[in-house]
Amino acid sequence: SEVPMSSAPLPWARVTDHLGTMADDGRFNGILLVTQADATVVEFCRGWADRAAGVQIHPGTRFAVASMSKMFTAAATLLAVGRGELAVTDRIVDLLPEARRPAILSSEITVHHLLTHTSGIGDYFEEDESLPHYTGDDYGATWAGRNPGRVERPDDYLPLYADRAPAAAPGEWHYSNAGYVLLGAVLEEMTGRAYVDVVTEDVLIPAGMADTGYFRSDEPRPDVAQAYIDRSGAAWRTNVFSVPVIGGGDGGALATARDIDRFLRVIADGSLLGPELSALMRTPHVPAYGDRSQGYGPIVAPGGIFQHGGGDPGVAVFARHHGDEDLSVVVMLNVDGVFDDVWDVVSSGLPTHP
């Protein structure tokens, strides 16, 4: 399906024309949403949500958002800070019992370190090929010999990284999935609620994200885009055996593009976290890469930009808010191997900053 684009202003009309051509060639399968202030600039959908059922993608389709969910974990953590349940300076060894944390966790690691990917803890899915516990770029391979259907709570991940040697020194930026899994455990310990309940009740519902949640892959899920991994032979395969059965602190929520846009805007305007915590989330705490810095959750950049992406087998998503222009862009795809080409096209319509 395709939302009519006749009203899209230049350069977005050129962008959607190009994406339409890519969709015809099988190189775009998903949704692009662009909003500015209170107006929808572009809402473009093409491709299949469920090939077997013959269901096409539409504006209400839920997509897996992978690591983009880390922003939800960060928001829930900051809300707990605002309630006085913890502080960003609290040490993890003081917040979690030994059974819920790596045995070799440094006593100096704080909530701040986990939020900013500066804990240095060994990751269960290590993407840095220079490290001895590099696990490759295939997240699905992480579950070889394991049952992802039994990975349901933060503690279920612990055996995967509890004995891993540190990936970096504390204070050094090194992207960490395990760090956000550990934040999920902290939230459970401090609130007495399951991680998914904390995020749903404290973040998603107050943000008006009614179509977003943590849905089990072994239960019926309405309006969900199946995540299709590379074909072997003639058949399309989904990623059901390549990701945990339900999302956790480091990823796995399902969301619509409109809900992700809502999240960007409630973070930008401070209506979810309050002005002080919202600013703290978007503060450049440590250098990350290029002119990008790490906030509490999102990557931040000049021009009032904050952003986060996500990728799993069959999943490629990206969301960015341009604060100076009050413009948000959300891209969601449910196929492998096409995101870079899609983003090259989409980014041609975005503001540039020196």
PDB file of C-alpha atoms in Angstrom, residues 5 44 96 112 142 174 179-180 230 249 253 268 313:
ATOM      1  CA  MET A   5       2.302  11.779  -1.817  1.00  0.00           C
ATOM      2  CA  PHE A  44       4.915   6.725   2.795  1.00  0.00           C
ATOM      3  CA  LEU A  96      21.732  -5.136  42.429  1.00  0.00           C
ATOM      4  CA  HIS A 112      25.545   6.953  34.387  1.00  0.00           C
ATOM      5  CA  THR A 142      24.031 -15.484  19.411  1.00  0.00           C
ATOM      6  CA  HIS A 174      31.929   1.389  23.922  1.00  0.00           C
ATOM      7  CA  GLY A 179      24.706  -2.537  29.774  1.00  0.00           C
ATOM      8  CA  TYR A 180      21.094  -1.832  28.882  1.00  0.00           C
ATOM      9  CA  ASP A 230      17.875 -13.130   3.787  1.00  0.00           C
ATOM     10  CA  GLY A 249      16.262  -3.552  28.274  1.00  0.00           C
ATOM     11  CA  ALA A 253       9.777  -3.454  21.462  1.00  0.00           C
ATOM     12  CA  ALA A 268      11.891  17.149  22.737  1.00  0.00           C
ATOM     13  CA  PRO A 313      17.909  -9.937  11.566  1.00  0.00           C
TER      14      PRO A 313
END
